[in-house]
Tab-separated table of C-alpha atoms in Angstrom:
chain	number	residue	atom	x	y	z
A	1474	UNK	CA	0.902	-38.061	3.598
A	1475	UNK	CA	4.049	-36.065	2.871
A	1476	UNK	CA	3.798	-32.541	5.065
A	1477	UNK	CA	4.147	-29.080	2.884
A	1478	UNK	CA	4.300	-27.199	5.793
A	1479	UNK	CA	4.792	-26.506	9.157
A	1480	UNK	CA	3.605	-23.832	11.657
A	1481	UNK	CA	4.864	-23.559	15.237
A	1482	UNK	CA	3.440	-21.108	17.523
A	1483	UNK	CA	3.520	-18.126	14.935
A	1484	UNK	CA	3.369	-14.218	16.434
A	1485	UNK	CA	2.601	-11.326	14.621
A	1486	UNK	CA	2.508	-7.858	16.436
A	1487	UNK	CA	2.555	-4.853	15.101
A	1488	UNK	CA	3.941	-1.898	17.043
A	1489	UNK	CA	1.723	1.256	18.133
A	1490	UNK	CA	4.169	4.110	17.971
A	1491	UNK	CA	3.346	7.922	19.510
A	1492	UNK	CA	5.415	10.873	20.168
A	1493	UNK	CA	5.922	14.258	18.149
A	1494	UNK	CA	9.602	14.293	17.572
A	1495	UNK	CA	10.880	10.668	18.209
A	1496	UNK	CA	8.533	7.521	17.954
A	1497	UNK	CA	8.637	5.198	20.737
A	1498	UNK	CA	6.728	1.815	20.771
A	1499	UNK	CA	3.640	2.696	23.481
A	1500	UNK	CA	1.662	-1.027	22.738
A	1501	UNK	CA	1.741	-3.838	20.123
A	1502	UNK	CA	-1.342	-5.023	17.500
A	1503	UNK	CA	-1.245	-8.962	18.142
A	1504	UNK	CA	-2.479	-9.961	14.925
A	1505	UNK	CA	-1.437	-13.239	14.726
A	1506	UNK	CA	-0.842	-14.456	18.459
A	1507	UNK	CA	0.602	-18.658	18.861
A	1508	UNK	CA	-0.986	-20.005	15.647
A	1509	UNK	CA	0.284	-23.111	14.629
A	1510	UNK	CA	-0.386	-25.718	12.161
A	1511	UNK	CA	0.495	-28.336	9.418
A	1512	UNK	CA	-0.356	-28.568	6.162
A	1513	UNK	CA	0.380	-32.052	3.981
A	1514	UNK	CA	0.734	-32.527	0.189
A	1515	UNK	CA	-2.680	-32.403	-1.713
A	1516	UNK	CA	-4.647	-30.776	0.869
A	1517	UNK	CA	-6.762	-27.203	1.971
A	1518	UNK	CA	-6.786	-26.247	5.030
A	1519	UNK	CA	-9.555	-23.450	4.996
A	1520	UNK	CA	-9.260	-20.534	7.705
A	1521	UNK	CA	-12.178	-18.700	8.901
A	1522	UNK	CA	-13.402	-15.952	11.458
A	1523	UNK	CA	-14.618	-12.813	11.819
A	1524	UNK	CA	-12.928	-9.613	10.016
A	1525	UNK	CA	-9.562	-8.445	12.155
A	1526	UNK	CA	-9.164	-12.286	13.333
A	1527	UNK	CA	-6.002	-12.285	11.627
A	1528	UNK	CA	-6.596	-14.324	8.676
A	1529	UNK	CA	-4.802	-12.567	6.147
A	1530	UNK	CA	-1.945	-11.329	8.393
A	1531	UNK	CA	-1.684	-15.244	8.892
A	1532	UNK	CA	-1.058	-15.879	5.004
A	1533	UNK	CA	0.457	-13.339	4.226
A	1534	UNK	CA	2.593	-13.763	7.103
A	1535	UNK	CA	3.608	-17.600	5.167
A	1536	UNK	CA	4.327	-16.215	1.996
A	1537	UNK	CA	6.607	-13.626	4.205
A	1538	UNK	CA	5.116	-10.689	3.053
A	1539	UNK	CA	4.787	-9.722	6.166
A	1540	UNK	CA	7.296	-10.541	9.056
A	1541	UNK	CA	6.555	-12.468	11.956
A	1542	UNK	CA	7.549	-11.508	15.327
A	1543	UNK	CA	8.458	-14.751	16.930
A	1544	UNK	CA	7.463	-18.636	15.875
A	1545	UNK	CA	8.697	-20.791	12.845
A	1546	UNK	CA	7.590	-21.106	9.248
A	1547	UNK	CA	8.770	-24.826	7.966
A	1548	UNK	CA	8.232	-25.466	4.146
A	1549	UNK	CA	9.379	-28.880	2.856
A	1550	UNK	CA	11.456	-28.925	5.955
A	1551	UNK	CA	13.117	-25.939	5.304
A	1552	UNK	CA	13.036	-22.677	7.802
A	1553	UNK	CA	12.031	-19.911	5.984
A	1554	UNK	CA	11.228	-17.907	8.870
A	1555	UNK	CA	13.556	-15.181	8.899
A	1556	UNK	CA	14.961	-16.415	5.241
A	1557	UNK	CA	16.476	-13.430	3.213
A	1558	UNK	CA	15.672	-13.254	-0.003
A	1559	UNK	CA	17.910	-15.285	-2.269
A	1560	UNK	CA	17.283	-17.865	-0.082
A	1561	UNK	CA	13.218	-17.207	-0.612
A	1562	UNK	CA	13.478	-17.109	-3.982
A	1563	UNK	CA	13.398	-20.880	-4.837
A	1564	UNK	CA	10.791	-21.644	-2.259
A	1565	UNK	CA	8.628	-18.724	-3.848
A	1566	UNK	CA	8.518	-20.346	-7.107
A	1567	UNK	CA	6.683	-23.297	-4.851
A	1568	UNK	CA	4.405	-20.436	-3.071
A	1569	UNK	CA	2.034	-18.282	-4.777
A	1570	UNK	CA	-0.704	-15.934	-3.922
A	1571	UNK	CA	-4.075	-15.248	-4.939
A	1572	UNK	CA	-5.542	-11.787	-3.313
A	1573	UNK	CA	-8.960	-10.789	-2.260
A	1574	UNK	CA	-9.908	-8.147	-5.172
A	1575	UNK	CA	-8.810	-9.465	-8.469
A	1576	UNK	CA	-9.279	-5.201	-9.396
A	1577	UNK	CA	-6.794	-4.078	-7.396
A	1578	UNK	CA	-4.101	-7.100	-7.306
A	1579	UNK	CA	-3.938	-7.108	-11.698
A	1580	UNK	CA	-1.881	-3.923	-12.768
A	1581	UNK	CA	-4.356	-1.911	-14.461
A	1582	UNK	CA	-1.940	-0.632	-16.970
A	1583	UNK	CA	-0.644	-3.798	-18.546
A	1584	UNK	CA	-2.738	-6.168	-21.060
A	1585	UNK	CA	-3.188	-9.961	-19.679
A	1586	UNK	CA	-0.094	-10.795	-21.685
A	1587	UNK	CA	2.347	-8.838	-19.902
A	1588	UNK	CA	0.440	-9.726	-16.822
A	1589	UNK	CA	1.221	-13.358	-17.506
A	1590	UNK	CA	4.874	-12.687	-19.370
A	1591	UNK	CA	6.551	-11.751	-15.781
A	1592	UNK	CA	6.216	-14.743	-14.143
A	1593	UNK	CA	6.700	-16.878	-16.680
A	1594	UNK	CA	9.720	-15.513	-17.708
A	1595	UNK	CA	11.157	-15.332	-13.978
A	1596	UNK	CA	10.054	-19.096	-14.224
A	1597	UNK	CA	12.901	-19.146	-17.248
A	1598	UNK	CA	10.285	-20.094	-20.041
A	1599	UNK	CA	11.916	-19.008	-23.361
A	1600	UNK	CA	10.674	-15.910	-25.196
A	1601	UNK	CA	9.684	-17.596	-28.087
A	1602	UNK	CA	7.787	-20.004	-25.754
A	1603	UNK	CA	5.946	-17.232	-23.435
A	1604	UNK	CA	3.027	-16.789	-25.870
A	1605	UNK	CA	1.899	-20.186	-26.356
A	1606	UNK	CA	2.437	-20.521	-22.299
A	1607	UNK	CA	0.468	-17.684	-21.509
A	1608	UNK	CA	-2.704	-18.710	-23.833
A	1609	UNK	CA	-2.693	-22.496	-21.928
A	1610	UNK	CA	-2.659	-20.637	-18.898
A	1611	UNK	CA	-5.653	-19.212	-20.118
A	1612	UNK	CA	-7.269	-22.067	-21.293
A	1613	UNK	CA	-6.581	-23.814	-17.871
A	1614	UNK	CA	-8.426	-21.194	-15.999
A	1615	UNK	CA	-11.575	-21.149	-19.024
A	1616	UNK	CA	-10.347	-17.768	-20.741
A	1617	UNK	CA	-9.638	-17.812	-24.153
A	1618	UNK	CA	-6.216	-17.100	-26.144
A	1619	UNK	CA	-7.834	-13.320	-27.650
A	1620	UNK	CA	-8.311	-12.278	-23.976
A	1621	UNK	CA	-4.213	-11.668	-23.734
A	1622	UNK	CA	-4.811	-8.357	-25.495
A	1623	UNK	CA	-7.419	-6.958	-22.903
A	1624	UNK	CA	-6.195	-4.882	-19.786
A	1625	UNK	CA	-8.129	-5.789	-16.703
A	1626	UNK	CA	-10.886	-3.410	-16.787
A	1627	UNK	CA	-12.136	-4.970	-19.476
A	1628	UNK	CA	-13.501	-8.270	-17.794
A	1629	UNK	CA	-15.793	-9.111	-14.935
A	1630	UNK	CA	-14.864	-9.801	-11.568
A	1631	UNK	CA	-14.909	-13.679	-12.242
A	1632	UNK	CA	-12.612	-13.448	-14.856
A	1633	UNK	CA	-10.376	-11.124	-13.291
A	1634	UNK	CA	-9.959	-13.437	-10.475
A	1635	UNK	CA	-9.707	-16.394	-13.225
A	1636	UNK	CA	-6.419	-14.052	-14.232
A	1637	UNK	CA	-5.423	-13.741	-10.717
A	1638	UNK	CA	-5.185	-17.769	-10.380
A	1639	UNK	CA	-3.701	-18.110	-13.802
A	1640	UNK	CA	-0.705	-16.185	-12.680
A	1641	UNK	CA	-0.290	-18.192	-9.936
A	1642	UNK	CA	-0.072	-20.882	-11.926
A	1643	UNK	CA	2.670	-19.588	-13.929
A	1644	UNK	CA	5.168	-20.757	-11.605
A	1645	UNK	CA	4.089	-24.043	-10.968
A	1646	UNK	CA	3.764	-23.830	-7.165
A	1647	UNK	CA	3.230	-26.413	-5.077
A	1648	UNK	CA	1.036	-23.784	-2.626
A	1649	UNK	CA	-1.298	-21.279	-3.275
A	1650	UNK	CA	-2.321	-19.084	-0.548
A	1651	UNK	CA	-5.902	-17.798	-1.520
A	1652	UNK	CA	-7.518	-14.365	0.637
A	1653	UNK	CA	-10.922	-14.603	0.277
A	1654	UNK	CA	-10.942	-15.487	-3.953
A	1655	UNK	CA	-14.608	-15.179	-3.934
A	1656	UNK	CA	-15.702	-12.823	-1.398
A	1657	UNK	CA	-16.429	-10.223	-4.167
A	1658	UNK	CA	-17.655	-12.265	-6.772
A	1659	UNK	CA	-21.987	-12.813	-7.130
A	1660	UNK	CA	-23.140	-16.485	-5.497
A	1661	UNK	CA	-23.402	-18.100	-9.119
A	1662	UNK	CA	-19.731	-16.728	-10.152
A	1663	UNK	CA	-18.224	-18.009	-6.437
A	1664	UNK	CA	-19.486	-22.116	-7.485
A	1665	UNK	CA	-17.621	-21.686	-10.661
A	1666	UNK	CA	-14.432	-20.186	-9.255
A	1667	UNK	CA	-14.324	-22.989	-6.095
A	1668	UNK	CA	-14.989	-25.485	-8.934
A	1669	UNK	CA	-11.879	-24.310	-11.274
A	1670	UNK	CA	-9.813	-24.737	-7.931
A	1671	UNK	CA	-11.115	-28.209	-7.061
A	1672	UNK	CA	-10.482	-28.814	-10.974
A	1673	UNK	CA	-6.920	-27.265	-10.746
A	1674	UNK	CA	-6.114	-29.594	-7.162
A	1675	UNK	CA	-6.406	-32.354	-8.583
A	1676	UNK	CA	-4.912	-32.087	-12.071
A	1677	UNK	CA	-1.900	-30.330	-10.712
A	1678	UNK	CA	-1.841	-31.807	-7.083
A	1679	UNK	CA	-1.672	-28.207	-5.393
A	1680	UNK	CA	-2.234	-27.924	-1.632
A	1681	UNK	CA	-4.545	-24.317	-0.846
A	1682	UNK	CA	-4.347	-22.540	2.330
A	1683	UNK	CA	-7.961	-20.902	1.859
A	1684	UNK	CA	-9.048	-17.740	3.899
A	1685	UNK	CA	-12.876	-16.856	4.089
A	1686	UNK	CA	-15.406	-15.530	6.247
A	1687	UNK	CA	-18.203	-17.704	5.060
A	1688	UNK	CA	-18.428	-21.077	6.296
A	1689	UNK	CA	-20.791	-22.365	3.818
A	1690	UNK	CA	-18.266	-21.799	0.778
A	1691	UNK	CA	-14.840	-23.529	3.018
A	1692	UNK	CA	-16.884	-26.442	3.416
A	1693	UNK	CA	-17.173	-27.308	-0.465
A	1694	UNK	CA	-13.035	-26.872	-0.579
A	1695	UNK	CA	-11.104	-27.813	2.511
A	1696	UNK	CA	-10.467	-31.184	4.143
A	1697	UNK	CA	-9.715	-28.955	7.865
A	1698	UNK	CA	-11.300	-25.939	8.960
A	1699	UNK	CA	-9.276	-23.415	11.531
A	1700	UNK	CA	-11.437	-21.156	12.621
A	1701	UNK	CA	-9.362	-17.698	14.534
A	1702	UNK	CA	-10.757	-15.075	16.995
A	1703	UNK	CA	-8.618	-12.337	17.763
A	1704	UNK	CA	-5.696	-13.968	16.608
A	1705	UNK	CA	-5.969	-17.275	18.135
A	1706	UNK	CA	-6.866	-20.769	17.163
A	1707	UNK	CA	-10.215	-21.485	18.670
A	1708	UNK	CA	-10.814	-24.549	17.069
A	1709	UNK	CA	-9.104	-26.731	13.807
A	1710	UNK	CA	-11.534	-30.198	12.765
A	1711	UNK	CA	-11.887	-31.934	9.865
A	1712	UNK	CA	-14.157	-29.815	7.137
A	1713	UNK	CA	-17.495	-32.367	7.706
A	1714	UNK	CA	-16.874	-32.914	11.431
A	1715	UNK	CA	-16.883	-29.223	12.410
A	1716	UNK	CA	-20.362	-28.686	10.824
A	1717	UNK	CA	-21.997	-31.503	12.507
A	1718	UNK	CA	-20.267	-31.369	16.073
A	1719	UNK	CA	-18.821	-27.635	17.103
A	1720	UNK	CA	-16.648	-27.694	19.731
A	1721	UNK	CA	-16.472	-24.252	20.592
A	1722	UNK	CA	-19.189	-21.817	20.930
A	1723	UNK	CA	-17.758	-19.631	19.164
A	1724	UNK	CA	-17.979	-22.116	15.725
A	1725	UNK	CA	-21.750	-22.337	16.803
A	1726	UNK	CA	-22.094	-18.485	16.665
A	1727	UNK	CA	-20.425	-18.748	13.065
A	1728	UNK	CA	-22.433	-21.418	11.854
A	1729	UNK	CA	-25.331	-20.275	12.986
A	1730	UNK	CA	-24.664	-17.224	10.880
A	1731	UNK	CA	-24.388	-18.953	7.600
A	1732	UNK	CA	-27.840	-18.228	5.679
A	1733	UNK	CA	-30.844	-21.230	5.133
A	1734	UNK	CA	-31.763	-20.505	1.314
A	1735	UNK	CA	-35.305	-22.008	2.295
A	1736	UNK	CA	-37.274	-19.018	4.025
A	1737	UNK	CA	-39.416	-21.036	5.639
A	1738	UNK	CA	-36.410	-23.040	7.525
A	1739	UNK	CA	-34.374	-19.703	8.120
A	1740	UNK	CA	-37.612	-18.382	9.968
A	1741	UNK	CA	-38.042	-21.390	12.153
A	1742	UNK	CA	-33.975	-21.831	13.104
A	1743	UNK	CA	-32.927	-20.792	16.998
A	1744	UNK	CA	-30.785	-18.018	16.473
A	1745	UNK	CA	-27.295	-17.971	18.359
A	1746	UNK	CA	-26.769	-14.236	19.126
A	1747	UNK	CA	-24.086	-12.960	21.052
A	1748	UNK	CA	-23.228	-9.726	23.246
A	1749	UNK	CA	-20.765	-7.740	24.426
A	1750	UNK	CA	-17.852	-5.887	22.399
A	1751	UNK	CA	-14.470	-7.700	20.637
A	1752	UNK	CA	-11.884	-7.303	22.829
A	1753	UNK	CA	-8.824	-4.755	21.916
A	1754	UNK	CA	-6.440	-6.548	19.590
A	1755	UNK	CA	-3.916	-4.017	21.899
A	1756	UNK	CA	-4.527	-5.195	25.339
A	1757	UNK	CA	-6.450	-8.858	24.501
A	1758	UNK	CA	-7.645	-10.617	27.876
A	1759	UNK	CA	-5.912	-13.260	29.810
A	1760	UNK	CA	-8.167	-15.780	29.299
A	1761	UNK	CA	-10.158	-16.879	26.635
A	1762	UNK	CA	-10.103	-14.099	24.182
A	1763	UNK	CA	-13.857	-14.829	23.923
A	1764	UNK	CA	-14.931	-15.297	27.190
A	1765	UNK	CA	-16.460	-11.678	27.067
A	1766	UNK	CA	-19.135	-12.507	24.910
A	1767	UNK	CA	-19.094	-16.716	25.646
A	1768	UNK	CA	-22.693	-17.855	27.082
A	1769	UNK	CA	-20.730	-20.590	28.376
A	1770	UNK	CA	-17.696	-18.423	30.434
A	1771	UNK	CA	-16.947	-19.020	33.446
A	1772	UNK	CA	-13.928	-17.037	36.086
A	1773	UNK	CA	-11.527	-19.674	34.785
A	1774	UNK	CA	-12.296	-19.047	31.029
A	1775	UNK	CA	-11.737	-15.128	32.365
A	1776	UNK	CA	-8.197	-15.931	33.953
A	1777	UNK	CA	-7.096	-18.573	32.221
A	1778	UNK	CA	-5.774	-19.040	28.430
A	1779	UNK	CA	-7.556	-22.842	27.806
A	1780	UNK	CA	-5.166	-25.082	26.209
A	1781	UNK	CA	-5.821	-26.708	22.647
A	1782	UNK	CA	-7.141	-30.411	23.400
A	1783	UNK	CA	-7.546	-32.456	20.904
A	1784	UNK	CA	-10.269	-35.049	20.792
A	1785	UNK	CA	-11.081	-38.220	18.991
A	1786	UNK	CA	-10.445	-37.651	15.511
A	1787	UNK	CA	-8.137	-35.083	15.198
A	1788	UNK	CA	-10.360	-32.728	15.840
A	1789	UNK	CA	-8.959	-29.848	18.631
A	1790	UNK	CA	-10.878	-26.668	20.806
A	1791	UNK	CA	-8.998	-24.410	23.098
A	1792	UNK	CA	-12.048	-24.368	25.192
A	1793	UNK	CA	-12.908	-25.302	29.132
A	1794	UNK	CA	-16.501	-25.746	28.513
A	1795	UNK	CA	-16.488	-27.601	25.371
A	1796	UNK	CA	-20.086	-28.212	23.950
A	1797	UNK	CA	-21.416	-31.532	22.299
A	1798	UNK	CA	-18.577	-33.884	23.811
A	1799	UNK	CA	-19.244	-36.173	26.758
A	1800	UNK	CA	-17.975	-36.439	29.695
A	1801	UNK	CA	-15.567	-39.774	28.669
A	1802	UNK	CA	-14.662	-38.197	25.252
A	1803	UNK	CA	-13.352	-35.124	27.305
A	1804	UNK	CA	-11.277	-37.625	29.523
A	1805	UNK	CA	-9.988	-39.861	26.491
A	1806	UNK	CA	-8.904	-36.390	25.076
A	1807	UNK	CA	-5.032	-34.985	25.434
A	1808	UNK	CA	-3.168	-31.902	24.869
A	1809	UNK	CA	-2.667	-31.212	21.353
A	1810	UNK	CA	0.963	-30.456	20.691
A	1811	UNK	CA	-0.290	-27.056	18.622
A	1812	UNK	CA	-1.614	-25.694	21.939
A	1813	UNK	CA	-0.330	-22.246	22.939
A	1814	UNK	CA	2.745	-21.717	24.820
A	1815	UNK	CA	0.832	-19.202	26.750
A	1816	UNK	CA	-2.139	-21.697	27.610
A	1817	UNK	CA	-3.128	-22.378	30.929
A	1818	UNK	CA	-2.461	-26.504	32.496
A	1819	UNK	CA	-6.156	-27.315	33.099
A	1820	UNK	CA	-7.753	-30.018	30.676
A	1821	UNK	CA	-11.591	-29.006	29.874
A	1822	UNK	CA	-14.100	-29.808	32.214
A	1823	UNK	CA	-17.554	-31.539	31.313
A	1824	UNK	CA	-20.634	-29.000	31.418
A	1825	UNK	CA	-24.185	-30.352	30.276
């Protein structure tokens, strides 16, 4: 497979400024701390964790709508990293963006038409041409061609968001960066929007980075899973493999949060609860940013950063107690080369 993208230990901070008369830098937000990643042609790579992980600094960061800190940004081979903006503006046309309320991200004072009209126009479709554009847009996304004359109050939250996608699609990107499409949207209106994307990937061929907080909705879209705490990669699997076999306690906590529709079965589950507060995002621990609340922490997890080791599979956990690996799978396992720079040296230790 042909790689879209590239991600090498990405940082994020944002400063914490004080003072009355001049502002001086006192501490730093670590949003996004090391992340990295690839991403090949065709596929989703969905990215999950609790709210303030950094998920949507982490997209937004890709798009460069927000500016990293330190790290590199590779698409199609191409540093975009600190990229100024002519030289952004043909990878753009590749990269598009759908945001988490469809409300607030349409322009409440302009009918669908213009909505669609800008991009297509940047795109250098004709004028004559926009209109007919514009209503297969439509069409592509399950509106019809009389909805160009409505402004976006007029339509539910699953069509708005069906708007959202279609003016992504004006530019025919290669990407589409997706924060939380369906977070807002009722359970029956969130199949229909993950099955217009699964539609749109493979008539168009378009790779997703796809941010969520509900694990039971990325595993219907994304071949990988990364799940983030505080800012970090805890654990990155392929989709199936990271609902059958956690690695990381902290995946189990998540999955065990995910709701049984059956009652009965919901009533009978063990429940994985954890304690203790989420570390400052300011001053983050040395260690493991969740051995505070980890059943499984130990002094090391407390002192030291664990590295990312990838396992059989392709599937990787920055853990020293992994869970539901054996003792030989932790010894056939190796240091993934997306581990932290900041990581500690020791390889994960078997704990029954």
């Amino acid at each position: 497979m042909t790689e879209l993208m590239s991600v090498e230990h990405l940082r994020v901070l944002f400063p914490v400024k004080a003072g009355l008369i001049f502002d001086r830098v006192v501490a730093n937000v670590h949003a996004v701390d090391d992340v990295s990643f690839s991403l090949t042609e065709g596929e989703t790579l969905g990215v999950v964790g609790e709210s303030g992980c950094g998920k949507t600094t982490l997209i937004r960061t890709l798009v460069r709508l927000v500016d990293s800190t330190s790290g590199e940004i590779r698409f199609r081979g191409t540093d975009i990293t600190k990229a100024g903006h002519k030289a952004l503006e043909p990878i753009r046309r590749e990269m598009q963006m759908v945001f988490q309320d469809p409300q607030a991200s349409l322009n409440p004072r302009k009918r669908v038409r213009q909505i669609l009209a800008t991009p297509l126009k940047l795109r250098g479709v004709e004028d004559a041409k926009i209109e007919s554009e514009s209503t297969q847009l439509l069409d592509r996304v399950g509106l019809r061609a009389e909805h160009l004359s409505r402004f976006p109050h007029e339509f539910s939250g699953g069509q708005r968001q069906r708007i959202g996608i279609a003016r992504a699609l004006a530019m025919n990107p290669k990407l589409i960066l997706l924060d939380e499409p369906v977070s807002a949207l009722d359970v029956s209106v969130q199949a229909q929007v993950i099955n217009l994307l699964d539609e749109l990937q493979d008539d168009l061929g378009l790779s997703y980075v796809f941010v969520a907080h509900d694990l039971s909705v990325v595993r219907h879209v994304s071949d990988r899973i990364a799940v983030m705490y505080l800012g970090k990669t805890m654990e990155l699997s392929p989709s199936e493999e990271l609902y059958t076999k956690p690695i990381h306690p902290y995946t189990s906590v998540l999955l065990a949060a995910i709701p049984i529709p059956d009652p009965e079965e919901n009533r009978k589950r063990e429940r994985k609860v954890v304690t203790g507060e989420v570390p400052s995002p300011i001053d983050p621990p040395a260690g493991c940013r969740f051995a505070g609340r980890c059943p499984r922490a130990t002094e090391v997890c407390r002192d030291i950063e664990p590295q990312l080791t990838e396992y059989a599979g392709g599937h990787a956990a920055a853990c020293h107690h992994p869970q539901n690996v054996t003792a030989e799978e932790i010894t056939a396992a190796k240091l993934s080369v997306l581990s932290p720079l900041s990581a500690g040296e020791q390889m994960p230790t078997y704990t029954a």
